[in-house]
Amino acid sequence: MAKIRVHPPLVIDELVVREYTMDDLQLLDDAIVTNREYLLPWIGPWILKEPIGLDARRALLAEWVEKYPVDGADQAIGIFCAGQLVGGTGLHDRNEPHDVEVGYWVDEEWQGRGIATRVTKALTDYAFRFPEVHRVLLKHKIDNLKSRRIPEKLGFSIIDNTGACSCGDEPHTSWAVTREQWLAREGVVL
């Protein structure tokens, strides 16, 4: 994976995409516990372990916070609106060198507002600021039609529609956009 880190926070309209802090412990726990059943059909194996409880969440969050300064860490970050946690996203270390994978989930109550699309676009823009990033990837379960619309809208292309993903055993659709494709879509000439 290309080793990049989202820092400082990204501001996207009313949304703030930033690293979690220990102050987010209760917000994160509440959001995941509240959304567990909603997310269960769509998210990788980590959701099966939920709820993990505050002590385990505190340890997990401390691990994330400790890893943030380390380039190349599998970065889990929050999506906030007016101080409320409305989803999670990240840049994931699951792929080939020069690739960055964007992942996301959005709180059920915040669905239908374009949050995942806007965040994915902003993270893709951000990732291509780094010359070592050649491709941005996105993966979702094949039957997740809401997630499918995001890479379609953003100009990603399917690279695999049959395989299991390192984030779970169920078949996933994998999408990619290259730097050249993204910049051409955005009207930037190399």
Backbone as JSON, one array per atom type, in Angstrom:
{
  "sequence": "MAKIRVHPPLVIDELVVREYTMDDLQLLDDAIVTNREYLLPWIGPWILKEPIGLDARRALLAEWVEKYPVDGADQAIGIFCAGQLVGGTGLHDRNEPHDVEVGYWVDEEWQGRGIATRVTKALTDYAFRFPEVHRVLLKHKIDNLKSRRIPEKLGFSIIDNTGACSCGDEPHTSWAVTREQWLAREGVVL",
  "N": [[0.84, -1.18, 0.0], [0.42, 2.25, -0.65], [1.89, 4.54, 1.47], [0.18, 6.6, 3.29], [-1.4, 9.15, 5.28], [-4.35, 10.47, 6.65], [-4.31, 13.56, 7.6], [-4.16, 16.88, 8.4], [-7.6, 17.09, 9.68], [-10.18, 16.53, 7.19], [-12.43, 18.73, 5.74], [-15.61, 18.59, 4.55], [-18.08, 20.06, 3.14], [-20.59, 20.1, 5.49], [-19.41, 18.13, 6.95], [-16.83, 16.6, 8.93], [-13.94, 14.88, 8.57], [-11.9, 12.94, 10.37], [-9.12, 11.79, 12.39], [-9.84, 9.5, 15.0], [-10.09, 10.33, 18.47], [-9.29, 9.69, 21.91], [-11.34, 10.91, 23.24], [-13.53, 10.33, 21.73], [-14.53, 7.91, 22.42], [-17.04, 7.06, 23.67], [-18.9, 8.01, 21.77], [-18.15, 6.5, 19.51], [-18.54, 3.87, 20.42], [-21.31, 3.91, 20.99], [-22.36, 4.46, 18.4], [-21.55, 2.22, 16.87], [-22.69, 0.06, 18.28], [-25.42, 0.76, 18.12], [-25.79, 0.63, 15.36], [-25.17, -1.96, 14.64], [-26.85, -4.21, 13.8], [-27.94, -3.16, 11.47], [-25.63, -2.78, 9.91], [-24.59, -5.32, 9.73], [-25.2, -7.07, 7.42], [-23.51, -5.95, 5.5], [-20.9, -5.23, 6.19], [-17.47, -6.15, 6.87], [-15.85, -8.87, 8.73], [-15.33, -7.75, 11.26], [-17.59, -6.58, 12.42], [-19.09, -8.69, 13.32], [-18.07, -9.33, 15.78], [-19.04, -7.47, 17.47], [-21.29, -6.38, 20.08], [-18.34, -5.11, 21.6], [-17.83, -3.93, 24.0], [-16.99, -1.31, 26.36], [-14.4, -1.38, 27.57], [-12.83, -3.02, 25.87], [-13.21, -1.56, 23.53], [-11.95, 0.84, 24.25], [-9.29, -0.04, 24.42], [-8.88, -0.79, 21.74], [-9.27, 1.67, 20.43], [-7.2, 3.13, 21.59], [-5.05, 1.75, 20.47], [-5.43, 2.43, 17.75], [-5.04, 5.23, 17.89], [-2.41, 5.31, 18.73], [-1.15, 4.26, 16.48], [-1.61, 6.16, 14.51], [0.43, 8.18, 13.99], [2.25, 6.63, 12.6], [3.3, 6.1, 9.46], [1.53, 4.4, 6.96], [-0.07, 2.85, 8.52], [-3.1, 1.0, 9.04], [-5.54, 2.99, 8.65], [-8.21, 3.96, 10.57], [-10.83, 6.18, 10.6], [-13.04, 8.81, 11.7], [-16.29, 10.03, 10.68], [-17.77, 13.01, 11.12], [-20.48, 15.16, 12.09], [-21.44, 18.21, 13.14], [-20.35, 17.58, 15.65], [-21.35, 15.06, 16.1], [-20.93, 11.59, 15.65], [-21.25, 10.22, 12.56], [-20.55, 8.19, 10.93], [-17.98, 5.97, 9.7], [-14.74, 5.75, 8.22], [-11.87, 5.07, 6.18], [-8.43, 4.53, 5.29], [-7.04, 1.82, 3.88], [-4.72, -0.83, 4.42], [-4.43, -3.21, 2.55], [-3.63, -4.13, 0.13], [-1.86, -4.01, -3.04], [1.46, -2.56, -3.47], [1.47, 0.95, -3.88], [-1.25, 1.22, -3.96], [-4.26, 2.39, -2.45], [-6.9, 1.69, -0.33], [-10.2, 2.68, 0.08], [-12.52, 2.58, 2.64], [-15.8, 2.47, 4.19], [-18.56, 3.26, 6.35], [-21.89, 4.22, 7.1], [-23.97, 5.71, 9.47], [-27.21, 4.44, 10.07], [-29.31, 6.28, 10.4], [-28.36, 8.44, 9.03], [-28.27, 7.87, 6.39], [-28.65, 8.27, 2.81], [-27.87, 10.87, 2.29], [-25.7, 11.35, 0.79], [-23.26, 11.05, 2.05], [-21.24, 8.96, 2.15], [-20.45, 8.98, -0.53], [-19.48, 11.63, -0.9], [-17.41, 11.64, 1.0], [-15.77, 9.54, 0.06], [-15.01, 10.61, -2.41], [-13.56, 12.88, -1.53], [-11.51, 11.62, -0.07], [-10.29, 10.2, -2.13], [-9.41, 12.3, -3.77], [-7.6, 13.38, -1.91], [-5.8, 11.22, -1.54], [-4.55, 11.06, -4.04], [-2.91, 13.24, -3.97], [-0.5, 12.41, -3.16], [2.42, 11.31, -4.6], [3.2, 8.63, -4.63], [0.9, 7.14, -4.7], [-0.87, 5.26, -6.92], [-3.25, 4.02, -7.55], [-6.63, 4.08, -6.38], [-8.67, 2.07, -4.47], [-11.83, 0.4, -3.95], [-14.04, -1.67, -2.21], [-16.87, -3.82, -2.01], [-19.57, -5.86, -0.79], [-21.06, -8.0, -3.17], [-23.88, -7.85, -3.44], [-24.53, -5.39, -2.35], [-26.07, -2.82, -3.21], [-26.33, -0.07, -2.69], [-23.73, 0.67, -1.94], [-22.48, 0.04, -4.31], [-23.3, 2.06, -6.06], [-21.71, 4.22, -5.39], [-18.88, 3.98, -6.3], [-19.56, 3.83, -9.0], [-20.73, 6.38, -9.53], [-18.49, 7.93, -9.1], [-16.67, 7.28, -11.06], [-15.04, 5.02, -10.93], [-13.73, 1.81, -11.98], [-14.79, -1.57, -12.44], [-12.74, -4.12, -11.24], [-12.74, -6.68, -10.33], [-15.24, -9.0, -9.9], [-15.94, -11.24, -8.57], [-14.46, -12.34, -6.53], [-13.43, -13.28, -3.17], [-12.84, -11.08, -0.46], [-10.16, -9.68, 1.44], [-11.28, -8.58, 3.61], [-13.4, -10.13, 4.34], [-15.28, -13.22, 3.83], [-17.32, -13.43, 1.98], [-18.38, -13.02, -1.46], [-17.05, -10.24, -3.19], [-17.25, -7.1, -4.91], [-14.71, -5.5, -6.56], [-13.31, -2.35, -7.1], [-11.52, 0.15, -8.96], [-9.68, 3.16, -9.47], [-7.4, 4.88, -11.42], [-4.69, 7.21, -11.0], [-4.4, 8.75, -13.36], [-6.91, 8.38, -14.61], [-8.59, 9.52, -12.69], [-7.7, 12.19, -12.52], [-8.19, 13.0, -15.15], [-10.97, 12.81, -15.18], [-11.54, 14.8, -13.41], [-10.78, 16.9, -14.88], [-8.12, 17.65, -14.99], [-5.09, 18.12, -16.57], [-2.32, 16.14, -17.23]],
  "CA": [[0.0, 0.0, 0.0], [1.06, 3.55, -0.55], [1.84, 4.9, 2.9], [-0.29, 7.95, 3.54], [-2.21, 9.34, 6.48], [-5.24, 11.63, 6.59], [-4.0, 14.48, 8.7], [-5.18, 17.16, 9.4], [-8.96, 16.71, 9.27], [-10.76, 17.0, 5.94], [-13.75, 19.34, 5.91], [-16.39, 18.36, 3.33], [-19.37, 20.69, 3.45], [-20.85, 20.11, 6.93], [-18.76, 16.95, 7.52], [-15.42, 16.63, 9.29], [-13.36, 13.53, 8.54], [-10.69, 13.09, 11.16], [-8.69, 10.69, 13.24], [-10.51, 9.4, 16.29], [-9.31, 10.58, 19.68], [-9.86, 8.97, 23.05], [-12.58, 11.59, 23.6], [-14.6, 9.79, 20.88], [-14.81, 6.54, 22.85], [-18.47, 6.79, 23.86], [-19.57, 8.22, 20.48], [-17.85, 5.36, 18.65], [-19.21, 2.69, 20.95], [-22.75, 4.06, 20.77], [-22.68, 4.36, 16.96], [-21.39, 0.85, 16.39], [-23.7, -0.79, 18.91], [-26.71, 1.14, 17.56], [-25.87, 0.28, 13.94], [-24.67, -3.32, 14.4], [-27.77, -5.02, 13.0], [-28.05, -2.53, 10.16], [-24.38, -2.97, 9.19], [-24.23, -6.74, 9.68], [-25.16, -7.68, 6.09], [-22.66, -5.24, 4.54], [-19.55, -4.95, 6.68], [-16.59, -7.29, 7.07], [-15.96, -9.7, 9.93], [-15.19, -7.04, 12.55], [-18.91, -6.26, 12.99], [-19.59, -9.9, 13.97], [-17.55, -9.34, 17.16], [-19.71, -6.41, 18.23], [-20.61, -5.31, 20.79], [-17.14, -5.56, 22.31], [-17.81, -3.3, 25.32], [-16.17, -0.1, 26.47], [-12.99, -1.66, 27.87], [-12.19, -3.49, 24.63], [-13.22, -0.43, 22.58], [-10.92, 1.76, 24.71], [-8.0, -0.62, 24.01], [-8.81, -0.7, 20.28], [-9.1, 3.08, 20.08], [-5.83, 3.49, 21.99], [-4.17, 1.19, 19.44], [-5.55, 3.27, 16.55], [-4.43, 6.53, 18.16], [-0.96, 5.08, 18.78], [-0.67, 3.97, 15.13], [-1.81, 7.26, 13.58], [1.66, 8.83, 13.5], [3.06, 5.7, 11.83], [2.86, 6.05, 8.07], [1.21, 3.07, 6.46], [-1.0, 2.13, 9.39], [-4.46, 0.81, 8.5], [-6.13, 4.11, 9.35], [-9.65, 4.07, 10.78], [-11.12, 7.56, 10.96], [-14.46, 9.06, 11.87], [-17.02, 11.04, 9.93], [-18.51, 13.75, 12.13], [-21.31, 16.29, 11.68], [-21.84, 18.97, 14.32], [-19.91, 16.87, 16.84], [-21.95, 13.73, 16.16], [-20.32, 10.58, 14.79], [-22.27, 9.77, 11.61], [-20.01, 7.08, 10.16], [-16.55, 5.73, 9.77], [-14.09, 5.55, 6.94], [-10.47, 4.77, 6.41], [-7.5, 4.16, 4.21], [-6.7, 0.49, 4.35], [-3.49, -1.48, 3.99], [-4.82, -4.57, 2.2], [-3.48, -4.3, -1.3], [-0.55, -3.92, -3.66], [2.14, -1.28, -3.32], [0.94, 2.07, -4.67], [-2.71, 1.22, -3.87], [-4.93, 2.77, -1.21], [-8.3, 1.26, -0.35], [-11.12, 3.46, 0.89], [-13.66, 1.86, 3.2], [-16.71, 3.39, 4.85], [-19.89, 2.88, 6.8], [-22.65, 5.41, 7.49], [-25.05, 5.49, 10.42], [-28.5, 4.22, 9.39], [-30.11, 7.52, 10.45], [-27.73, 9.44, 8.16], [-28.27, 7.36, 5.02], [-29.37, 9.02, 1.79], [-27.41, 12.26, 2.24], [-24.48, 11.42, -0.01], [-22.09, 11.13, 2.91], [-20.18, 8.05, 1.71], [-19.97, 9.44, -1.83], [-18.66, 12.83, -0.71], [-16.19, 11.28, 1.73], [-14.93, 8.76, -0.84], [-14.43, 11.56, -3.37], [-12.55, 13.69, -0.84], [-10.36, 10.76, 0.25], [-9.61, 9.91, -3.39], [-8.65, 13.53, -4.07], [-6.5, 13.47, -0.94], [-4.82, 10.16, -1.8], [-3.78, 11.36, -5.25], [-1.93, 14.29, -3.69], [0.75, 11.73, -2.85], [2.88, 10.72, -5.85], [3.34, 7.18, -4.53], [-0.41, 6.5, -4.9], [-1.19, 5.08, -8.33], [-4.66, 3.62, -7.67], [-7.49, 4.03, -5.2], [-9.58, 0.93, -4.57], [-13.02, 0.35, -3.13], [-14.6, -3.02, -2.28], [-18.13, -4.0, -1.31], [-20.24, -7.13, -1.08], [-21.68, -7.94, -4.49], [-25.3, -7.47, -3.39], [-24.7, -4.09, -1.7], [-26.33, -1.9, -4.32], [-26.03, 1.31, -2.26], [-22.28, 0.87, -2.06], [-22.12, -0.04, -5.74], [-23.56, 3.36, -6.72], [-20.66, 5.19, -5.07], [-17.8, 3.97, -7.3], [-20.13, 4.14, -10.31], [-20.84, 7.84, -9.63], [-17.18, 8.58, -9.04], [-15.85, 6.92, -12.21], [-14.19, 3.84, -10.71], [-14.02, 0.68, -12.87], [-14.74, -2.89, -11.8], [-11.54, -4.91, -11.56], [-13.03, -8.06, -9.95], [-16.63, -9.1, -9.47], [-16.18, -12.62, -8.19], [-13.57, -12.85, -5.5], [-13.54, -12.95, -1.75], [-12.03, -9.93, -0.08], [-9.45, -9.9, 2.7], [-12.12, -8.05, 4.68], [-14.5, -11.05, 4.57], [-15.32, -14.39, 2.97], [-18.36, -13.35, 0.96], [-17.9, -12.41, -2.7], [-17.01, -8.78, -3.24], [-16.89, -6.41, -6.13], [-13.56, -4.61, -6.35], [-13.28, -1.23, -8.03], [-10.29, 0.93, -8.91], [-9.48, 4.31, -10.34], [-5.99, 5.27, -11.45], [-4.42, 8.64, -10.92], [-4.67, 9.35, -14.66], [-8.36, 8.38, -14.8], [-9.19, 10.47, -11.75], [-7.36, 13.56, -12.92], [-8.91, 13.28, -16.4], [-12.36, 13.02, -14.79], [-11.6, 16.08, -12.72], [-10.39, 17.94, -15.82], [-6.73, 18.03, -14.8], [-4.21, 17.58, -17.63], [-0.99, 15.81, -16.7]],
  "C": [[0.87, 1.23, 0.0], [0.86, 4.06, 0.87], [1.47, 6.36, 3.07], [-1.18, 7.97, 4.77], [-3.08, 10.57, 6.29], [-4.99, 12.46, 7.83], [-3.59, 15.8, 8.08], [-6.57, 16.76, 8.91], [-9.33, 17.28, 7.9], [-12.14, 17.57, 6.26], [-14.46, 19.26, 4.56], [-17.8, 18.87, 3.62], [-19.53, 20.73, 4.97], [-20.13, 18.97, 7.66], [-17.3, 17.23, 7.86], [-14.95, 15.18, 9.35], [-12.01, 13.64, 9.23], [-10.36, 11.82, 11.92], [-9.54, 10.7, 14.52], [-9.54, 9.83, 17.38], [-9.95, 9.76, 20.8], [-11.15, 9.62, 23.52], [-13.78, 11.06, 22.81], [-15.06, 8.41, 21.33], [-16.31, 6.25, 22.94], [-19.24, 6.97, 22.56], [-19.39, 7.01, 19.57], [-18.59, 4.12, 19.13], [-20.72, 2.76, 20.7], [-23.13, 3.85, 19.31], [-22.58, 2.93, 16.46], [-22.44, -0.08, 16.99], [-25.08, -0.51, 18.31], [-26.88, 0.63, 16.13], [-25.47, -1.16, 13.64], [-25.59, -4.12, 13.48], [-27.91, -4.47, 11.59], [-26.82, -2.83, 9.3], [-24.03, -4.44, 8.94], [-24.22, -7.34, 8.27], [-24.08, -7.11, 5.17], [-21.2, -5.12, 4.93], [-18.79, -6.25, 6.9], [-16.72, -7.93, 8.44], [-15.88, -8.94, 11.25], [-16.55, -6.79, 13.2], [-19.51, -7.48, 13.71], [-19.17, -9.96, 15.44], [-18.24, -8.32, 18.06], [-20.94, -6.94, 18.94], [-19.43, -5.86, 21.6], [-17.03, -4.94, 23.7], [-16.8, -2.17, 25.39], [-14.69, -0.39, 26.75], [-12.24, -2.11, 26.62], [-12.15, -2.37, 23.59], [-12.14, 0.58, 22.96], [-9.53, 1.26, 24.27], [-7.82, -0.51, 22.49], [-8.56, 0.74, 19.84], [-7.7, 3.56, 20.45], [-4.82, 2.97, 20.97], [-4.22, 2.02, 18.17], [-4.81, 4.59, 16.75], [-2.91, 6.4, 18.17], [-0.39, 4.89, 17.38], [-0.77, 5.16, 14.19], [-0.51, 7.9, 13.1], [2.54, 7.93, 12.63], [2.52, 5.64, 10.41], [2.6, 4.61, 7.68], [0.31, 2.28, 7.37], [-2.35, 2.03, 8.7], [-5.34, 1.83, 9.24], [-7.65, 4.08, 9.37], [-9.92, 5.49, 11.27], [-12.63, 7.77, 10.98], [-14.99, 10.11, 10.92], [-17.95, 11.71, 10.93], [-19.33, 14.86, 11.48], [-21.8, 16.95, 12.96], [-21.53, 18.2, 15.61], [-20.48, 15.47, 17.0], [-21.22, 12.81, 15.2], [-21.4, 10.02, 13.88], [-21.78, 8.63, 10.73], [-18.53, 6.94, 10.38], [-16.01, 5.5, 8.38], [-12.65, 5.17, 7.22], [-9.72, 4.55, 5.12], [-6.86, 2.86, 4.67], [-5.5, -0.11, 3.64], [-3.78, -2.94, 3.69], [-4.4, -4.96, 0.8], [-2.03, -4.18, -1.75], [0.13, -2.6, -3.33], [1.53, -0.26, -4.29], [-0.58, 2.1, -4.73], [-3.15, 1.68, -2.49], [-6.37, 2.32, -1.36], [-9.13, 2.12, 0.59], [-12.23, 2.53, 1.36], [-14.56, 2.86, 3.92], [-17.92, 2.65, 5.39], [-20.57, 4.17, 7.25], [-23.79, 4.97, 8.4], [-26.38, 5.39, 9.67], [-29.33, 5.5, 9.34], [-29.58, 8.59, 9.5], [-27.64, 8.99, 6.72], [-29.0, 8.32, 4.08], [-28.97, 10.48, 1.67], [-26.12, 12.42, 1.44], [-23.2, 11.44, 0.79], [-20.97, 10.23, 2.4], [-19.62, 8.48, 0.36], [-19.04, 10.64, -1.68], [-17.35, 12.51, 0.0], [-15.25, 10.48, 0.84], [-14.27, 9.66, -1.88], [-13.31, 12.36, -2.72], [-11.31, 12.86, -0.5], [-9.59, 10.38, -1.01], [-8.8, 11.11, -3.84], [-7.41, 13.62, -3.19], [-5.4, 12.46, -1.27], [-3.95, 10.49, -3.01], [-2.89, 12.59, -5.12], [-0.53, 13.7, -3.48], [1.23, 11.0, -4.11], [3.03, 9.21, -5.81], [2.02, 6.44, -4.7], [-0.71, 6.47, -6.39], [-2.66, 4.73, -8.55], [-5.34, 3.77, -6.31], [-8.51, 2.93, -5.46], [-10.77, 1.11, -3.65], [-13.6, -1.04, -3.3], [-15.9, -3.05, -1.5], [-18.69, -5.38, -1.65], [-21.05, -6.97, -2.36], [-23.12, -7.44, -4.43], [-25.56, -6.14, -2.69], [-24.86, -3.01, -2.77], [-26.1, -0.44, -3.95], [-24.55, 1.6, -2.38], [-21.84, 0.84, -3.51], [-22.29, 1.32, -6.43], [-22.43, 4.36, -6.48], [-19.52, 5.13, -6.08], [-18.31, 4.24, -8.71], [-20.2, 5.65, -10.52], [-19.49, 8.51, -9.76], [-16.23, 8.15, -10.16], [-14.85, 5.81, -11.97], [-14.61, 2.77, -11.71], [-13.92, -0.62, -12.09], [-13.46, -3.59, -12.23], [-11.72, -6.38, -11.17], [-14.45, -8.09, -9.41], [-16.96, -10.51, -8.97], [-15.49, -13.03, -6.9], [-13.94, -12.47, -4.08], [-12.53, -11.84, -1.46], [-11.31, -10.26, 1.22], [-10.26, -9.38, 3.89], [-13.34, -8.95, 4.94], [-14.52, -12.17, 3.55], [-16.34, -14.29, 1.84], [-17.82, -12.67, -0.29], [-18.07, -10.89, -2.69], [-16.8, -8.31, -4.67], [-15.77, -5.45, -5.78], [-13.52, -3.58, -7.47], [-11.93, -0.53, -7.9], [-10.42, 2.14, -9.82], [-8.0, 4.66, -10.26], [-5.88, 6.78, -11.32], [-4.81, 9.33, -12.23], [-6.17, 9.44, -14.93], [-9.03, 9.45, -13.93], [-8.93, 11.91, -12.17], [-8.06, 13.94, -14.22], [-10.38, 13.57, -16.11], [-12.53, 14.38, -14.16], [-11.17, 17.24, -13.63], [-8.97, 18.44, -15.68], [-5.9, 17.35, -15.89], [-2.84, 17.34, -17.01], [0.1, 16.4, -17.57]]
}
